[in-house]
mmCIF file of C-alpha atoms in Angstrom:
data_model
loop_
_atom_site.group_PDB
_atom_site.id
_atom_site.type_symbol
_atom_site.label_atom_id
_atom_site.label_comp_id
_atom_site.label_asym_id
_atom_site.label_seq_id
_atom_site.Cartn_x
_atom_site.Cartn_y
_atom_site.Cartn_z
ATOM 1 C CA MET A 248 4.175 47.244 62.502
ATOM 2 C CA LYS A 249 2.626 44.353 61.033
ATOM 3 C CA LYS A 250 0.989 45.357 57.944
ATOM 4 C CA ILE A 251 4.268 47.386 56.819
ATOM 5 C CA ILE A 252 5.655 44.228 57.098
ATOM 6 C CA LEU A 253 2.842 42.111 55.425
ATOM 7 C CA LEU A 254 3.069 45.491 52.532
ATOM 8 C CA MET A 255 6.427 44.932 51.921
ATOM 9 C CA PHE A 256 6.526 40.598 51.312
ATOM 10 C CA ALA A 257 3.152 41.426 49.636
ATOM 11 C CA LEU A 258 5.246 43.823 47.311
ATOM 12 C CA VAL A 259 8.748 41.251 46.957
ATOM 13 C CA VAL A 260 6.233 38.000 46.211
ATOM 14 C CA PHE A 261 4.425 40.402 43.030
ATOM 15 C CA SER A 262 7.235 41.750 42.231
ATOM 16 C CA CYS A 263 9.448 38.381 41.573
ATOM 17 C CA ASN A 264 6.524 36.916 39.782
ATOM 18 C CA LYS A 265 6.424 39.722 36.845
ATOM 19 C CA THR A 266 10.316 38.957 36.424
ATOM 20 C CA GLU A 267 9.693 35.611 35.809
ATOM 21 C CA LYS A 268 6.935 36.115 33.743
ATOM 22 C CA LYS A 269 8.771 38.498 31.743
ATOM 23 C CA THR A 270 11.839 36.084 30.827
ATOM 24 C CA GLU A 271 9.104 32.949 29.993
ATOM 25 C CA VAL A 272 7.663 35.663 27.576
ATOM 26 C CA THR A 273 10.709 37.253 25.658
ATOM 27 C CA LYS A 274 12.558 33.264 24.740
ATOM 28 C CA THR A 275 12.790 33.232 20.860
ATOM 29 C CA ASN A 276 10.967 30.474 19.214
ATOM 30 C CA PHE A 277 13.834 29.090 16.912
ATOM 31 C CA SER A 278 11.798 25.419 16.187
ATOM 32 C CA LYS A 279 9.246 26.922 13.518
ATOM 33 C CA VAL A 280 12.394 28.062 11.381
ATOM 34 C CA ASP A 281 12.721 26.019 7.695
ATOM 35 C CA THR A 282 16.367 26.435 7.160
ATOM 36 C CA THR A 283 16.079 24.508 3.768
ATOM 37 C CA LYS A 284 14.222 27.411 2.103
ATOM 38 C CA ILE A 285 16.169 30.282 3.541
ATOM 39 C CA SER A 286 19.037 32.012 1.004
ATOM 40 C CA ILE A 287 22.484 32.587 1.932
ATOM 41 C CA SER A 288 23.205 35.670 -0.329
ATOM 42 C CA GLN A 289 23.448 37.696 3.264
ATOM 43 C CA LEU A 290 24.640 37.578 6.866
ATOM 44 C CA GLU A 291 22.444 40.110 8.444
ATOM 45 C CA THR A 292 22.154 42.088 11.900
ATOM 46 C CA PHE A 293 21.025 41.629 14.857
ATOM 47 C CA ASP A 294 20.701 42.307 18.646
ATOM 48 C CA PHE A 295 21.499 39.428 21.079
ATOM 49 C CA PRO A 296 18.953 36.902 21.578
ATOM 50 C CA ASP A 297 17.467 36.257 24.821
ATOM 51 C CA GLU A 298 18.910 33.158 25.284
ATOM 52 C CA VAL A 299 22.524 34.381 24.896
ATOM 53 C CA GLN A 300 23.451 36.016 29.006
ATOM 54 C CA GLY A 301 27.122 35.794 30.592
ATOM 55 C CA CYS A 302 30.338 34.918 28.903
ATOM 56 C CA SER A 303 29.650 34.491 24.434
ATOM 57 C CA CYS A 304 31.656 35.242 21.556
ATOM 58 C CA TYR A 305 30.069 38.354 19.344
ATOM 59 C CA PHE A 306 31.464 39.323 15.987
ATOM 60 C CA ALA A 307 30.189 42.258 13.113
ATOM 61 C CA LYS A 308 31.585 42.533 9.885
ATOM 62 C CA ASN A 309 33.665 45.636 11.094
ATOM 63 C CA LYS A 310 34.343 47.968 14.439
ATOM 64 C CA GLU A 311 32.214 50.534 13.515
ATOM 65 C CA ASP A 312 28.855 47.851 13.171
ATOM 66 C CA PHE A 313 30.608 46.478 16.545
ATOM 67 C CA MET A 314 30.623 49.393 17.651
ATOM 68 C CA ASN A 315 27.263 49.854 16.662
ATOM 69 C CA GLN A 316 26.205 46.648 17.842
ATOM 70 C CA LYS A 317 25.157 45.330 14.531
ATOM 71 C CA TYR A 318 26.230 41.634 15.137
ATOM 72 C CA ILE A 319 26.462 39.015 12.275
ATOM 73 C CA TYR A 320 27.493 35.791 14.838
ATOM 74 C CA ILE A 321 26.963 35.193 18.180
ATOM 75 C CA ASP A 322 27.481 32.013 20.564
ATOM 76 C CA ASP A 323 27.542 31.805 24.105
ATOM 77 C CA TYR A 324 30.607 29.921 24.352
ATOM 78 C CA GLY A 325 29.664 26.342 23.728
ATOM 79 C CA ASN A 326 26.672 25.506 23.678
ATOM 80 C CA ASN A 327 24.440 27.206 20.754
ATOM 81 C CA ALA A 328 25.831 29.374 17.717
ATOM 82 C CA TYR A 329 22.990 32.422 15.841
ATOM 83 C CA VAL A 330 23.644 33.861 12.429
ATOM 84 C CA LYS A 331 20.691 35.547 10.521
ATOM 85 C CA MET A 332 20.022 34.856 7.125
ATOM 86 C CA GLY A 333 16.722 35.385 4.931
ATOM 87 C CA GLY A 334 15.653 37.060 7.199
ATOM 88 C CA LYS A 335 15.150 34.237 9.814
ATOM 89 C CA LEU A 336 17.456 34.185 12.851
ATOM 90 C CA LEU A 337 19.626 30.338 13.601
ATOM 91 C CA LYS A 338 20.011 28.945 16.337
ATOM 92 C CA ILE A 339 22.762 26.202 15.751
ATOM 93 C CA ALA A 340 23.334 23.350 18.106
ATOM 94 C CA MET A 341 27.761 23.703 18.916
ATOM 95 C CA GLU A 342 29.770 21.049 20.317
ATOM 96 C CA GLU A 343 32.121 22.822 23.315
ATOM 97 C CA GLY A 344 35.791 22.248 22.083
ATOM 98 C CA ASP A 345 39.058 23.930 22.847
ATOM 99 C CA PHE A 346 39.526 27.221 22.751
ATOM 100 C CA ASP A 347 42.766 28.622 21.409
ATOM 101 C CA PRO A 348 43.009 32.606 22.673
ATOM 102 C CA ASP A 349 45.329 33.317 19.956
ATOM 103 C CA HIS A 350 44.111 31.933 17.284
ATOM 104 C CA PHE A 351 40.149 31.625 17.331
ATOM 105 C CA ASP A 352 39.116 28.741 14.748
ATOM 106 C CA LYS A 353 35.386 27.325 15.210
ATOM 107 C CA VAL A 354 34.215 24.828 12.745
ATOM 108 C CA ILE A 355 30.158 24.545 13.602
ATOM 109 C CA LYS A 356 28.013 22.010 11.826
ATOM 110 C CA SER A 357 23.910 21.629 11.533
ATOM 111 C CA ASP A 358 22.053 19.278 9.099
ATOM 112 C CA ASP A 359 21.739 21.937 6.779
ATOM 113 C CA TYR A 360 25.027 24.550 7.641
ATOM 114 C CA THR A 361 28.934 24.705 8.023
ATOM 115 C CA ILE A 362 30.068 28.352 10.106
ATOM 116 C CA LYS A 363 33.497 27.763 9.800
ATOM 117 C CA ILE A 364 35.397 30.842 11.812
ATOM 118 C CA LYS A 365 39.325 31.762 11.957
ATOM 119 C CA GLY A 366 40.352 34.754 13.577
ATOM 120 C CA GLU A 367 43.372 36.514 14.893
ATOM 121 C CA LYS A 368 43.774 37.830 18.413
ATOM 122 C CA LEU A 369 44.041 41.201 18.683
ATOM 123 C CA PRO A 370 46.831 42.939 21.567
ATOM 124 C CA GLU A 371 44.990 42.420 24.719
ATOM 125 C CA MET A 372 42.136 44.769 25.453
ATOM 126 C CA GLY A 373 40.421 44.802 29.199
ATOM 127 C CA GLU A 374 38.637 41.404 30.455
ATOM 128 C CA THR A 375 37.457 40.371 27.076
ATOM 129 C CA LEU A 376 39.666 39.308 23.953
ATOM 130 C CA MET A 377 39.140 41.102 20.564
ATOM 131 C CA TYR A 378 39.448 39.297 17.079
ATOM 132 C CA VAL A 379 39.800 40.285 13.780
ATOM 133 C CA GLY A 380 39.308 37.433 11.083
ATOM 134 C CA LYS A 381 36.902 35.645 8.352
ATOM 135 C CA ILE A 382 33.687 33.866 8.638
ATOM 136 C CA ILE A 383 31.954 31.128 5.921
ATOM 137 C CA VAL A 384 28.700 30.079 6.089
ATOM 138 C CA GLU A 385 28.188 27.124 3.788
ATOM 139 C CA LYS A 386 24.580 25.978 3.047
ATOM 140 C CA LYS A 387 24.440 22.070 2.551
ATOM 141 C CA SER A 388 23.442 22.425 -1.250
ATOM 142 C CA GLY A 389 27.064 24.150 -1.761
ATOM 143 C CA GLU A 390 25.747 28.366 -1.828
ATOM 144 C CA LYS A 391 28.370 30.422 0.662
ATOM 145 C CA ILE A 392 28.814 33.317 1.750
ATOM 146 C CA THR A 393 32.020 34.714 3.625
ATOM 147 C CA SER A 394 32.381 37.655 5.255
ATOM 148 C CA THR A 395 35.336 39.978 7.549
ATOM 149 C CA ILE A 396 34.486 39.739 11.115
ATOM 150 C CA TYR A 397 35.047 42.016 13.995
ATOM 151 C CA GLY A 398 34.937 40.993 17.330
ATOM 152 C CA GLU A 399 35.384 39.630 21.183
ATOM 153 C CA CYS A 400 34.799 36.717 23.003
ATOM 154 C CA GLY A 401 33.954 37.545 26.711
ATOM 155 C CA CYS A 402 31.837 37.039 30.269
#
């Protein structure tokens, strides 16, 4: 009986260690991206960053891309926003502000970029809030890209 208990304990300990190592390895390294050299001719699609877990807002260009999980913007409800341009996934720190569920309106600024998002809430759809609207990404140099958005905010 003691051998079975020791074996079970060993399995639990080793399985916990594996999980911790996996989480550590999958973190995305954003610190080496030189944002001044990125052209913003197009917003590219990307998957959820490993850092985004739980409540978030995520938008695609249209409903079809949204259903196929081809996102052009993701944020984690107040800490960081993510967009992909020039083959680089950018992480932009954001300040948590007031959130009006009927009119999605955010302005996120970094040293190199300003992201403006405006959206109108679609009729209630479960536990999440669905929006349709527009995103504008503007680089400090004056380059600008505009796209439609379709997506949701929820937990």
